[in-house]
Each structure stands twice: as structure tokens, then as C-alpha cells.
mmCIF file of C-alpha atoms in Angstrom:
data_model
loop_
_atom_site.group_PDB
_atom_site.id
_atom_site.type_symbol
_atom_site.label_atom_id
_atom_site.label_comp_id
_atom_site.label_asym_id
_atom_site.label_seq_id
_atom_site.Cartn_x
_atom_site.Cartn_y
_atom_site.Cartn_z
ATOM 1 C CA UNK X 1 8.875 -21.916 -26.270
ATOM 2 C CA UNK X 2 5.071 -22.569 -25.829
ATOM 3 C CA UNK X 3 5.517 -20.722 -22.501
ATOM 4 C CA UNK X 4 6.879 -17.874 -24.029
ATOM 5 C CA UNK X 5 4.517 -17.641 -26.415
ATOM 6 C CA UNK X 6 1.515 -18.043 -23.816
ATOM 7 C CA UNK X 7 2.936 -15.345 -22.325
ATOM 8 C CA UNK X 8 2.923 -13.077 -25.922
ATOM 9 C CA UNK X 9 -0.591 -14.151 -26.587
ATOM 10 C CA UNK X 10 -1.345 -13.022 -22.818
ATOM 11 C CA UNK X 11 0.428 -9.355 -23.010
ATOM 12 C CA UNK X 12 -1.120 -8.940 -26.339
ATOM 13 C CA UNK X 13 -4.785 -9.301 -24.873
ATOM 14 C CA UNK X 14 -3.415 -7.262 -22.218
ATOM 15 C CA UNK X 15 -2.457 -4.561 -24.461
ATOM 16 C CA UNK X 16 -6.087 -4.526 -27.277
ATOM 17 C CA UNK X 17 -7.908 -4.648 -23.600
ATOM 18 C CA UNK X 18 -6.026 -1.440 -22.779
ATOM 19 C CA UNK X 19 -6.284 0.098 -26.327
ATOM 20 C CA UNK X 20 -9.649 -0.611 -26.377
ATOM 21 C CA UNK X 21 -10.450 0.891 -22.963
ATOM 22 C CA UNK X 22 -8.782 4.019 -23.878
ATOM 23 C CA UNK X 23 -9.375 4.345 -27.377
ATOM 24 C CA UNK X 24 -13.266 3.379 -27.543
ATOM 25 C CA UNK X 25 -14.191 3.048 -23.673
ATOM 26 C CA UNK X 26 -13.270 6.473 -22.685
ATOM 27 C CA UNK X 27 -15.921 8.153 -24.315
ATOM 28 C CA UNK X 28 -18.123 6.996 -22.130
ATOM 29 C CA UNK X 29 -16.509 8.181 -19.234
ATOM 30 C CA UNK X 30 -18.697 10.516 -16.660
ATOM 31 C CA UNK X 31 -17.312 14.088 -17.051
ATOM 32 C CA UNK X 32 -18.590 15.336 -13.858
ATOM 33 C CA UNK X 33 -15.279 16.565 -11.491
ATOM 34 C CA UNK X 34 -13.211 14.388 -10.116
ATOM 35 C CA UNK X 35 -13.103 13.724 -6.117
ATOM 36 C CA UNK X 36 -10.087 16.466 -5.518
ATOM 37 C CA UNK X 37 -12.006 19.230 -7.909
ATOM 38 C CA UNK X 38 -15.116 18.870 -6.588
ATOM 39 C CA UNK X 39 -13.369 18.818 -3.113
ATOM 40 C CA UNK X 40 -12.183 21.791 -3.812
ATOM 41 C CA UNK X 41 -14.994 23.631 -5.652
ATOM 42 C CA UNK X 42 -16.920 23.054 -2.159
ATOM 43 C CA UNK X 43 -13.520 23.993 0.540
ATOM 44 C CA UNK X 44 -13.319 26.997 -1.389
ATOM 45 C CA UNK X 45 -9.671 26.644 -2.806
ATOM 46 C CA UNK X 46 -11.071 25.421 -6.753
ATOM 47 C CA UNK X 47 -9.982 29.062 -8.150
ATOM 48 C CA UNK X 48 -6.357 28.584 -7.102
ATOM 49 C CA UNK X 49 -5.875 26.085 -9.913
ATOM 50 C CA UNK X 50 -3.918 26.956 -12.686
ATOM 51 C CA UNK X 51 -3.444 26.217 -16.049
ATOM 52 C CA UNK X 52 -0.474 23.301 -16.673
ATOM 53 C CA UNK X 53 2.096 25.104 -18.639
ATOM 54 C CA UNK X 54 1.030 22.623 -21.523
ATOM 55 C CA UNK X 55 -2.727 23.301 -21.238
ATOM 56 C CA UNK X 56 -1.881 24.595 -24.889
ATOM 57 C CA UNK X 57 -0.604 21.453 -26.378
ATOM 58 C CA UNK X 58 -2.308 19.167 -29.006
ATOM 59 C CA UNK X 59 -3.409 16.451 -26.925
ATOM 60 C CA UNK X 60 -4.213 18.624 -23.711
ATOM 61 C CA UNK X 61 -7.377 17.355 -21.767
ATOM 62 C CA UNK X 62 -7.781 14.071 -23.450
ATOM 63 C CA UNK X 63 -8.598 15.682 -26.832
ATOM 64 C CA UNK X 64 -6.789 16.172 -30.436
ATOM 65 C CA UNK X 65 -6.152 19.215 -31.765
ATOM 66 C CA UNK X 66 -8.265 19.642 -34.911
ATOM 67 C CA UNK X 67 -9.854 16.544 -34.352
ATOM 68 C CA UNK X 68 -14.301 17.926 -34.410
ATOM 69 C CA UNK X 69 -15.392 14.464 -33.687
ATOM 70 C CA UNK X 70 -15.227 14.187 -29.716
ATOM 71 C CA UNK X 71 -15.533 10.216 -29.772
ATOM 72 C CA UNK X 72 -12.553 9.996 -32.594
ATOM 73 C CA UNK X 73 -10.647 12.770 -30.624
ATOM 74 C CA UNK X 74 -10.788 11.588 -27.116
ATOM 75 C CA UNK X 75 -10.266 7.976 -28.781
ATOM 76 C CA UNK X 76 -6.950 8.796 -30.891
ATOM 77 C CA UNK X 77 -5.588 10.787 -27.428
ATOM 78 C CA UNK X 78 -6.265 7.098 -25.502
ATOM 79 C CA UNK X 79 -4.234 5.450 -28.286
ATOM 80 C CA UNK X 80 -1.571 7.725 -28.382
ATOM 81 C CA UNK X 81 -1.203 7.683 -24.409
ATOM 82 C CA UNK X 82 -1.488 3.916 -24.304
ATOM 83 C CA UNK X 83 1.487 3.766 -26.333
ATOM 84 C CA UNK X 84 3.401 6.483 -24.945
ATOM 85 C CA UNK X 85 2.847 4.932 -21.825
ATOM 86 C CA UNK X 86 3.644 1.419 -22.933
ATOM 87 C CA UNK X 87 7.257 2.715 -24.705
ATOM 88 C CA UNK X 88 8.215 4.584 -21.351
ATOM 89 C CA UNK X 89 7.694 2.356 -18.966
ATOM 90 C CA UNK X 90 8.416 -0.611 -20.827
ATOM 91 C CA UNK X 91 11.465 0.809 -21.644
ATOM 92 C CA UNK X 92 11.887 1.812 -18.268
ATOM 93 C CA UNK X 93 11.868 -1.647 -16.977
ATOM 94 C CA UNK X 94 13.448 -3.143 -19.753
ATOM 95 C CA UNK X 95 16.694 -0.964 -18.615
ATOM 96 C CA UNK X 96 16.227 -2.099 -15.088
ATOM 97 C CA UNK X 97 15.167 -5.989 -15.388
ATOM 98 C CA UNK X 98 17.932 -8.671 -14.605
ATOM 99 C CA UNK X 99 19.286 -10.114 -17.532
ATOM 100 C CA UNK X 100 20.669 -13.476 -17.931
ATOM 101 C CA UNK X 101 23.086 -13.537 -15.165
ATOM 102 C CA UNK X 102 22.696 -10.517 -12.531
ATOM 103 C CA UNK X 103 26.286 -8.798 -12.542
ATOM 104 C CA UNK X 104 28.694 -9.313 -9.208
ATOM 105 C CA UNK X 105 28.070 -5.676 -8.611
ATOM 106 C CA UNK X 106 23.889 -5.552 -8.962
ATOM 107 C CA UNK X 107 22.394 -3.672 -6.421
ATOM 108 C CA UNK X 108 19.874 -6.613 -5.213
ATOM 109 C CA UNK X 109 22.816 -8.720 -4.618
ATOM 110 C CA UNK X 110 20.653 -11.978 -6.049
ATOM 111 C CA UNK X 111 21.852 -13.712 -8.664
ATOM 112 C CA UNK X 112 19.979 -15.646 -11.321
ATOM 113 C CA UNK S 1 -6.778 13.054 -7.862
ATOM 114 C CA UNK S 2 -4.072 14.540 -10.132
ATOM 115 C CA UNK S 3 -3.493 17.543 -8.387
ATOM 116 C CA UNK S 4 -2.918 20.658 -10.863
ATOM 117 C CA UNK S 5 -0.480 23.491 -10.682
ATOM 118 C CA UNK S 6 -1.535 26.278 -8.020
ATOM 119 C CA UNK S 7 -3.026 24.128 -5.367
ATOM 120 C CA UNK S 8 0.485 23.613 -3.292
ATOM 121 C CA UNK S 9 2.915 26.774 -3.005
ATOM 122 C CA UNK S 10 6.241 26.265 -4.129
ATOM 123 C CA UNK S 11 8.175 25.390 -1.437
ATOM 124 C CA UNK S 12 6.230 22.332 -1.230
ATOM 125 C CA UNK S 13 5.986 21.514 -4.572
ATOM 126 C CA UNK S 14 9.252 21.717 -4.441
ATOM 127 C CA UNK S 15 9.686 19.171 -1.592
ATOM 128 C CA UNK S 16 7.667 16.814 -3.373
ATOM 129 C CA UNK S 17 9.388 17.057 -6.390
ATOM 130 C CA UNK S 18 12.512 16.135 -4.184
ATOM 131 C CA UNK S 19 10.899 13.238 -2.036
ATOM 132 C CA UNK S 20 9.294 12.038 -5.415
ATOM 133 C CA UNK S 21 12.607 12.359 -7.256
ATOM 134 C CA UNK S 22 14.048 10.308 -4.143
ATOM 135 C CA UNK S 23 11.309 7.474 -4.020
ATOM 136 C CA UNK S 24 11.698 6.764 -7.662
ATOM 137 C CA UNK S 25 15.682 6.336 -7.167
ATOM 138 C CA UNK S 26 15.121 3.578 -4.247
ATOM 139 C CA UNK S 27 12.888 2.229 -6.688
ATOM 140 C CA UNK S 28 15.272 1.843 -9.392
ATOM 141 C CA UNK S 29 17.091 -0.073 -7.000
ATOM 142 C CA UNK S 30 14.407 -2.286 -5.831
ATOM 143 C CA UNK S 31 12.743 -2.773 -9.080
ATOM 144 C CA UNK S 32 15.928 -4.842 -10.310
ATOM 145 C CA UNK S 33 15.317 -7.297 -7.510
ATOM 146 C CA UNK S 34 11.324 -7.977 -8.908
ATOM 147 C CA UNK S 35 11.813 -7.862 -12.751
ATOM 148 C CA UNK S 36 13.712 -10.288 -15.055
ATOM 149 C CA UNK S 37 13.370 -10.909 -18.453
ATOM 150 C CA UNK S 38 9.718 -13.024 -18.149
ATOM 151 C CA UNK S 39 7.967 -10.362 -15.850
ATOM 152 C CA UNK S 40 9.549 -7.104 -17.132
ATOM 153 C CA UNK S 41 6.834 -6.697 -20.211
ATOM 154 C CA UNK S 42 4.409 -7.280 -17.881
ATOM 155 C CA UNK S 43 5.463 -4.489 -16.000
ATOM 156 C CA UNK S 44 5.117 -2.004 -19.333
ATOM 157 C CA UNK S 45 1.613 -3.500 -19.672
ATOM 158 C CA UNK S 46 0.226 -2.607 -16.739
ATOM 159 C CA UNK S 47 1.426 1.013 -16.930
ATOM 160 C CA UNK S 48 -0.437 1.472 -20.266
ATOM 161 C CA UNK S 49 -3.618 -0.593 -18.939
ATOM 162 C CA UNK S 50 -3.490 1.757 -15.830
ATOM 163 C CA UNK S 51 -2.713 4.687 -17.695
ATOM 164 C CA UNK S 52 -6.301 3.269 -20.214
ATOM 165 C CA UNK S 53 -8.458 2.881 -17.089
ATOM 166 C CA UNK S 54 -7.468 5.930 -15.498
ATOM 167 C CA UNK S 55 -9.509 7.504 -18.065
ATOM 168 C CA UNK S 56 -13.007 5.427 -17.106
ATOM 169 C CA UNK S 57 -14.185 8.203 -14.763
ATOM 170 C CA UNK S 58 -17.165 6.689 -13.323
ATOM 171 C CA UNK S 59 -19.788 8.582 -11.183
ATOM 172 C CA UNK S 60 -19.716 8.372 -7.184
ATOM 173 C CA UNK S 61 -23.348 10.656 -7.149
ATOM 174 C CA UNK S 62 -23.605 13.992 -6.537
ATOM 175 C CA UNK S 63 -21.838 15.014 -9.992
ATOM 176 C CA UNK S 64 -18.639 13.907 -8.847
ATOM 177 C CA UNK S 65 -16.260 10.845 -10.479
ATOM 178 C CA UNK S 66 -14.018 9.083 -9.816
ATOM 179 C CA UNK S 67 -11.005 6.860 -11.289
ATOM 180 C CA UNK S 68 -8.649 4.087 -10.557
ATOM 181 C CA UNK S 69 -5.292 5.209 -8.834
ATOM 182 C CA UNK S 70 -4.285 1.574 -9.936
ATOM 183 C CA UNK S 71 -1.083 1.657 -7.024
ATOM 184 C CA UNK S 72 -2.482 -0.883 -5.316
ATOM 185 C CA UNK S 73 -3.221 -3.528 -8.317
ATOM 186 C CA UNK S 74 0.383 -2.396 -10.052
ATOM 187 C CA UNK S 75 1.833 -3.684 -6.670
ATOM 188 C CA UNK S 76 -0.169 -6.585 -6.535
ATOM 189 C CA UNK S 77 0.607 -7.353 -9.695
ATOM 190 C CA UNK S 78 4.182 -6.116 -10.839
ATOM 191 C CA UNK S 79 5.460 -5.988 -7.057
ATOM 192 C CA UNK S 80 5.994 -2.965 -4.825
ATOM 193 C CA UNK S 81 9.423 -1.054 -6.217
ATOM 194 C CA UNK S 82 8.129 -1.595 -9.888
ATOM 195 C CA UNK S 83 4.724 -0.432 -9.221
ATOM 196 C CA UNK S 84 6.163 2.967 -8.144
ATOM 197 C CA UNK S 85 8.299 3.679 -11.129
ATOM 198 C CA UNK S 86 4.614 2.191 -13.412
ATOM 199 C CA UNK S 87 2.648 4.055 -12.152
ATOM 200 C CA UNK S 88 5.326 7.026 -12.042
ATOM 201 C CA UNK S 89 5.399 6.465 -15.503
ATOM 202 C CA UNK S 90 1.462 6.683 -16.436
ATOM 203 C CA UNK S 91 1.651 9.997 -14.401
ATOM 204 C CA UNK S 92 4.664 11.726 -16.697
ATOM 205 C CA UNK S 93 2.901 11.017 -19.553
ATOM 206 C CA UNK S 94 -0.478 12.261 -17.800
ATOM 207 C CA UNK S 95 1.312 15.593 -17.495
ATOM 208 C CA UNK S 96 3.126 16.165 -20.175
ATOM 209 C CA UNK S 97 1.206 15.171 -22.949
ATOM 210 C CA UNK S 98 -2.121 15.378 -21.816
ATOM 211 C CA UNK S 99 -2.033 18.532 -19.136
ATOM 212 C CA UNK S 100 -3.313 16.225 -16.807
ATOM 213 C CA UNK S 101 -1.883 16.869 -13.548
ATOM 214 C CA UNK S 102 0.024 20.199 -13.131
ATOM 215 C CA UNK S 103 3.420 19.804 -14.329
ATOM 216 C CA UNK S 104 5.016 21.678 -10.642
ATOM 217 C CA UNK S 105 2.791 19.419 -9.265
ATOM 218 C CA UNK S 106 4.018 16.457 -10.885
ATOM 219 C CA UNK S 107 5.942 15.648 -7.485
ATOM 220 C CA UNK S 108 3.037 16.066 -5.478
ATOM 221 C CA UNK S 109 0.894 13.278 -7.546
ATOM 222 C CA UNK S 110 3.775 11.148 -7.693
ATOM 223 C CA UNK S 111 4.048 10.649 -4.054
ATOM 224 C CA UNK S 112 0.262 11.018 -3.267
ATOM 225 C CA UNK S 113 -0.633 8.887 -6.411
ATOM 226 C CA UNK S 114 2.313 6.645 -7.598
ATOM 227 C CA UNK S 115 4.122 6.327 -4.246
ATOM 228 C CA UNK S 116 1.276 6.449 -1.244
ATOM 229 C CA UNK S 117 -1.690 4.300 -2.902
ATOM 230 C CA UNK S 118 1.208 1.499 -3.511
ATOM 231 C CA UNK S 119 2.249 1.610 -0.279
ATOM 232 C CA UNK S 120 -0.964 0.897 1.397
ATOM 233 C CA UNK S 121 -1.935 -1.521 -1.739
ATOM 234 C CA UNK S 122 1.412 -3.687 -0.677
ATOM 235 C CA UNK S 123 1.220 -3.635 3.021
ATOM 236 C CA UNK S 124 -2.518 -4.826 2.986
ATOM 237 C CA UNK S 125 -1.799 -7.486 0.043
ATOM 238 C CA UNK S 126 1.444 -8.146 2.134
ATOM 239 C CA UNK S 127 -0.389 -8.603 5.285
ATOM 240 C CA UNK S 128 -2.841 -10.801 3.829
ATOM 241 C CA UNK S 129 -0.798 -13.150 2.020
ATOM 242 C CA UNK S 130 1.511 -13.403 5.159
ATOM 243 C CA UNK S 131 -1.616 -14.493 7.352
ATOM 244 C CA UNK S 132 -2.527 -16.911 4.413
ATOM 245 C CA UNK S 133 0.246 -17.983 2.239
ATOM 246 C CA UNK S 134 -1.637 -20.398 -0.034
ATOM 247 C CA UNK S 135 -4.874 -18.707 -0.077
ATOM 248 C CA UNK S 136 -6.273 -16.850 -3.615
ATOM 249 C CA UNK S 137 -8.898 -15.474 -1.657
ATOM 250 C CA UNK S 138 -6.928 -14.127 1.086
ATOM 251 C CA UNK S 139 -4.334 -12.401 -1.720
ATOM 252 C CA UNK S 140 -7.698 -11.213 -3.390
ATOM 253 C CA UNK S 141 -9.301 -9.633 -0.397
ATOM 254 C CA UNK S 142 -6.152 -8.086 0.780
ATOM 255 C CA UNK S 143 -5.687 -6.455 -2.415
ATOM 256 C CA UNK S 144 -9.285 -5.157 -2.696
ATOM 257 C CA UNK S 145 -8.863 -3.633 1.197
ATOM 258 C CA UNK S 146 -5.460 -2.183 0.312
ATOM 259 C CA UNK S 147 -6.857 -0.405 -3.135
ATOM 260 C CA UNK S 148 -10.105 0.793 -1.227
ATOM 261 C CA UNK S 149 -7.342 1.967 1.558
ATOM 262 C CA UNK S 150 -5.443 3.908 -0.315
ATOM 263 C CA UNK S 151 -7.343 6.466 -2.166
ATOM 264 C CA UNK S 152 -9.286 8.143 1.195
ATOM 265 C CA UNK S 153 -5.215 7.674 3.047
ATOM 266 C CA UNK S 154 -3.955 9.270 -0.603
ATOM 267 C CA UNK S 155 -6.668 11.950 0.192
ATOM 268 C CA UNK S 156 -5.575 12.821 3.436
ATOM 269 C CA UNK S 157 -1.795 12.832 2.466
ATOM 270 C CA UNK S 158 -3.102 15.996 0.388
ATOM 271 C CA UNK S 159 -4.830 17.288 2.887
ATOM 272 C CA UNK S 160 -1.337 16.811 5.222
ATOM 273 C CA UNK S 161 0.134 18.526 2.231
ATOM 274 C CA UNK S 162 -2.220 21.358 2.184
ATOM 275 C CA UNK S 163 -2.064 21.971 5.588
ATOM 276 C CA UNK S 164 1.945 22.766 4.958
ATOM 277 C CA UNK S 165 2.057 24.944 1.961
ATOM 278 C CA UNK S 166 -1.692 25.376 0.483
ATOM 279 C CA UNK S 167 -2.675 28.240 -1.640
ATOM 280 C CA UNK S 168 -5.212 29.688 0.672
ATOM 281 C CA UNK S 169 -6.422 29.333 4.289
ATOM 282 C CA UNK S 170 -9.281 26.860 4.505
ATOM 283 C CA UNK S 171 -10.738 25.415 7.616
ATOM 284 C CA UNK S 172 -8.774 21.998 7.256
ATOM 285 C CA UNK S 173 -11.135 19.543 9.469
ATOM 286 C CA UNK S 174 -13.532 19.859 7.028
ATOM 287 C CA UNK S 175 -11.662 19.843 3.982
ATOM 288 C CA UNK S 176 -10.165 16.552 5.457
ATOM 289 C CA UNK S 177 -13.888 15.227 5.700
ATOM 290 C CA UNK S 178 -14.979 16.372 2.620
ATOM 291 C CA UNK S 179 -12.335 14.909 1.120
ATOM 292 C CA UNK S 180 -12.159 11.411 2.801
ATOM 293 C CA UNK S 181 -16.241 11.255 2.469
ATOM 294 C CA UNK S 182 -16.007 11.400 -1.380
ATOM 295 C CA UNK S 183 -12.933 9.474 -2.060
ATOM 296 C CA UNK S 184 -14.169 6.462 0.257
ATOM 297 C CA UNK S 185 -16.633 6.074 -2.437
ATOM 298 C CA UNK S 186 -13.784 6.212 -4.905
ATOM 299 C CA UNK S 187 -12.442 3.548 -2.898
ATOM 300 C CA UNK S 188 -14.944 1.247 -3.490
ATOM 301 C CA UNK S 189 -14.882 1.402 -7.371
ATOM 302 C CA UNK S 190 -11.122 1.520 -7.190
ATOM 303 C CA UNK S 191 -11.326 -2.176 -4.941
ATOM 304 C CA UNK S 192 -14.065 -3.495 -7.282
ATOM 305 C CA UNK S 193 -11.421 -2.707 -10.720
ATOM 306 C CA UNK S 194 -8.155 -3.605 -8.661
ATOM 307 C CA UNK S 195 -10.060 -7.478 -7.712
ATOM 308 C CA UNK S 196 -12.065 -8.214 -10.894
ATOM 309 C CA UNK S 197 -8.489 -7.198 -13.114
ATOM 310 C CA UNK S 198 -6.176 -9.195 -10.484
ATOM 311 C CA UNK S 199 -8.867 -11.744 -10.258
ATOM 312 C CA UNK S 200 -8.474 -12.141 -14.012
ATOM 313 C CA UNK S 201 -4.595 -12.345 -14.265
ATOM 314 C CA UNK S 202 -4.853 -14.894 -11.357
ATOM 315 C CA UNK S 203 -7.076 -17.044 -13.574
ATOM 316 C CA UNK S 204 -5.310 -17.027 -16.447
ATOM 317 C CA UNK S 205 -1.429 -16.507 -15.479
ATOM 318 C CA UNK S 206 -0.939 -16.774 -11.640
ATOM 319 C CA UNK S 207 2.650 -17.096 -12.471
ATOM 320 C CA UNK S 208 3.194 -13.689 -13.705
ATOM 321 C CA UNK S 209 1.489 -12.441 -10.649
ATOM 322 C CA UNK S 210 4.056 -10.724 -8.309
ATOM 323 C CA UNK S 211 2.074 -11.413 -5.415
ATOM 324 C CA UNK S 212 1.247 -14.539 -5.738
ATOM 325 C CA UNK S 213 4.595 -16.066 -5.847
ATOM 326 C CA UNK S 214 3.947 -18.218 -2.895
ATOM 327 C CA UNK S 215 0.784 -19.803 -4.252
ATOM 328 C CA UNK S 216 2.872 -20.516 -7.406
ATOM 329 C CA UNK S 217 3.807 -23.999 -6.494
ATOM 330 C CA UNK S 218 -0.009 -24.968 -6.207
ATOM 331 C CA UNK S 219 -0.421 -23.331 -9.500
ATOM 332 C CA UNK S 220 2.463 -25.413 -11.338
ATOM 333 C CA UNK S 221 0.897 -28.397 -9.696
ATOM 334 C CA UNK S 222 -2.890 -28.049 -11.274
ATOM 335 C CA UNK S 223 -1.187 -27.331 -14.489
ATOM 336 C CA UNK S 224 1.280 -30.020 -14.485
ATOM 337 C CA UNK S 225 -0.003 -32.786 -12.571
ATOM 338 C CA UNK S 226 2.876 -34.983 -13.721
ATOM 339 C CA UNK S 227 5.717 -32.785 -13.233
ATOM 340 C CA UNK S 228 7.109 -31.942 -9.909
ATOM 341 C CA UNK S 229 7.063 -28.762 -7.939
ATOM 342 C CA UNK S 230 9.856 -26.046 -9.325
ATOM 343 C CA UNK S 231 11.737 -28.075 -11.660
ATOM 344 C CA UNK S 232 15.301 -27.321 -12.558
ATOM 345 C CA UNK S 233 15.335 -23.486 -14.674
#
């Protein structure tokens, strides 16, 4: 058991270190383009960007919707993403881990 | 690097889509082989931290910035297969929620971003730790060269893609040095993040470090002097 709960107290630093990054960190990011816009701003193929077809959704570009504050905005879009983030892939891999005892029929043919 | 809607036509948006569709299948399948139930939380950790640091833009000069791909630690640290479908993950929220990343284009960036950068991430790391099994160091510096790799060699996969189906003509030699110019500097701030977080992990939990597997039994000896190697489990 003290293993396992090393291991919570580790993916639970893990996961205020991310929150923290994204929720308080971020607004200090530099805004200036990123490598592939500026890239393309100088090649001369920028304007053939378009707008994602959810460029008009409430968390588009880092920012919440009716949020004025820019550090709370950007801050409460990091926490939301964190989590979204966290639930999908954790689920993700949480679907595909072995459990237990792999099944005769697993794809990695290893058992545990 | 996420690449937005309107850059690639849609024939080869289309083929991404596909090739990214089939990449993230084979890693279904090869995920089950690297995750049980100890290493499969850390596996939903590391998408979220990637997904938090992906949004440190720092500055390479010039008024450009950068981020961290993070392929290259994911597959250091989660392994190869389940570094794809992480980082997969981190870029389907990107688009979706946030409009980062063009949602045709979602393909594109999940070969270029989720598939490419941990493919050159492993093979370095791979190479590295094959030429020095027991080495931190050697696991550490093959990790940094593999995430400084892989954003100029995610660059020019663009470019490659470009060159097939790109919105407009553009002299492509110097689109592919314009592009491999700035993102080597990306590079380097994506090799200094990938070390000092794996250097971290390797600190405090080498155990839960996919990579480091083989240096496990030294590990398990410094922390259990008394024990022997791999006990019964």
C-alpha cells in the first residue's frame, strides 16, 4: 500500500504542477506567432488560414466567453483543458491498460 | 505548430485524417502491451501536463514563439504506442474546445505533432539507452537529442505535406529553410523542457519511467538495499 500511495501523492503533484502551469502560468506566455504562423506570414501562404469551424465557441483561443479579466479568462480555459484532457486520455488508457490477468485473446500476447 | 484549417487542400487533409486515423488504431494495439494498472494514470497525467505546457509559448527572437510538442518526453516517459494516443488526445481537445488547430486539419497535426515528434523522440531515446543500458545520462541525453530532433523533422514533414496538396504555390526550398531555421530554435527549448521534466520524474520515480525500465533494477537496489533485485509480484 505505501507504494501505491507514493504513487497518488506523485500523480497528484503531477496534476497541481499542470493546473498550475495552465491555469496561472499561461498568462505569461509570449503571444508573438508561433514558428508555423510566422513561417507562413514570411512564405507568403499566412492568408490561406481559415477560421476552425469552432472559432465561435466559448473557450476558442485560450479565452472564456464573458470572462473581461484576461489573466482569470485564459486561467479558467487552462483549467478546464487540463481536465478535459486528463478525463480523455485517462480514460483512454484506462480502457486500454492490462488488467489483472491479460485475456488469452489480448492483442500483445503477454500475460501478467 | 498546430496547423489550422486552409493550409492543406482536401485531398490531403483527407489522407492525413486516414493515416492519422490508422496510426492511432496500431496504437491501441500497442498501447496494451506498455500500460497496466500502475502506469496507466501516469499516462492521463502526462497528456494534461503536455496539454498545460503546450500553452507556455516562449520567445525564440524575432517575435516568434515557440512551444513544447511534448512527443518526445510522452515517449520517454509513457512509452512509444501510448505516447501517440497522449498526445493524440491533448490535440482533440486542442481543436475542439479551444479552436486550436483546424479541425480538417486535425489529421495533419496528429501525424506531424502526435505521431512524427514521438517517433524521432523514441528512436533517439531508443538508440541511446541501447548503446548504454544502465546509464541515466545516456537515457537523458538521448531524450533531449530526440525532442530537439523532432520539431525541425516535424517541420519538414509539413513542408513534405505542403509540397503535395498546399493552398498556394510557394517556392518550397525556402519555405523548408525558413521553416527548419526557426523551429531548430524551438528545438532547443523543447530539449531543455523534455530533460529538466524527465530529469525530474527520474529523480523522484524512475520506476514509472517507461524508458528507463532497464535501469530499474539499479533503482530498486539504492532504494532497497536489503531486498533483492525484482522480487516475486
Amino acid at each position: 500500500m505505501t507504494r501505491a500511495r507514493r504513487t497518488g501523492g506523485f500523480l497528484l503533484a503531477g496534476l497541481l504542477l499542470a493546473l498550475l502551469v495552465a491555469g496561472v502560468g499561461s498568462y505569461y506566455a509570449s503571444s508573438h506567432p508561433d514558428g508555423l504562423e510566422w513561417s507562413a506570414e514570411q512564405e507568403g501562404f499566412g492568408d490561406t488560414a481559415r477560421d476552425s469551424a469552432v472559432a465561435g465557441s466559448p473557450l476558442a483561443d485560450y479565452a472564456v466567453t464573458g470572462v473581461d479579466d484576461a489573466r482569470l479568462s485564459g486561467g479558467l480555459a487552462g483549467v478546464v483543458g487540463v481536465a478535459a484532457t486528463l478525463v480523455l486520455a485517462g480514460g483512454v488508457t484506462l480502457l486500454v491498460r492490462r488488467r489483472g490477468r491479460d485475456r488469452a485473446d489480448a492483442p500483445a500476447g503477454r500475460t501478467g | 505548430m498546430h496547423v489550422p484549417d486552409g493550409f492543406l487542400d482536401a485531398t490531403t487533409s483527407a489522407g492525413t485524417a486516414v493515416l492519422a486515423a490508422g496510426t492511432v488504431a496500431v496504437a491501441l494495439r500497442g498501447a496494451r502491451a506498455e500500460l497496466d494498472e500502475r502506469t496507466a494514470p501516469l499516462a492521463g497525467l502526462t497528456a494534461a501536463f503536455v496539454f498545460a505546457v503546450q500553452m507556455m509559448n516562449f520567445p525564440v527572437g524575432a517575435g516568434t514563439s515557440g512551444h513544447l510538442m511534448g512527443g518526445a518526453l510522452a515517449a520517454a516517459l509513457v512509452g512509444p504506442w501510448t505516447a501517440v494516443l497522449s498526445v493524440t488526445c491533448v490535440l482533440v481537445v486542442q481543436a475542439l474546445l479551444f479552436a486550436d488547430g483546424g479541425l480538417t486539419a486535425l489529421g495533419t497535426n496528429v501525424v506531424l505533432i502526435g505521431a512524427v515528434t514521438v517517433a524521432v523522440g523514441y528512436l533517439c531515446t531508443r538508440l541511446a539507452t541501447a548503446l548504454a543500458p544502465r546509464s541515466r545520462a545516456a537515457l537523458l541525453a538521448g531524450s533531449g537529442i530526440g525532442a530537439f530532433l523532432s520539431v525541425p523533422v516535424a517541420a519538414l514533414a509539413f513542408v513534405g505535406l505542403f509540397a503535395v496538396g498546399g493552398a498556394v504555390d510557394v517556392p518550397l526550398g525556402a519555405m523548408a529553410a525558413t521553416m527548419t531555421g526557426v523551429h531548430l530554435l524551438i528545438g532547443l527549448g523543447e530539449a531543455a523542457i523534455t530533460v529538466a521534466v524527465l530529469g525530474a520524474v527520474l529523480a523522484v520515480r524512475p520506476d514509472l519511467v517507461h524508458a528507463a525500465r532497464r535501469l530499474r533494477g539499479t533503482a530498486t537496489l539504492a532504494d532497497r538495499p536489503a531486498t533483492a533485485v525484482g522480487g516475486a509480484r
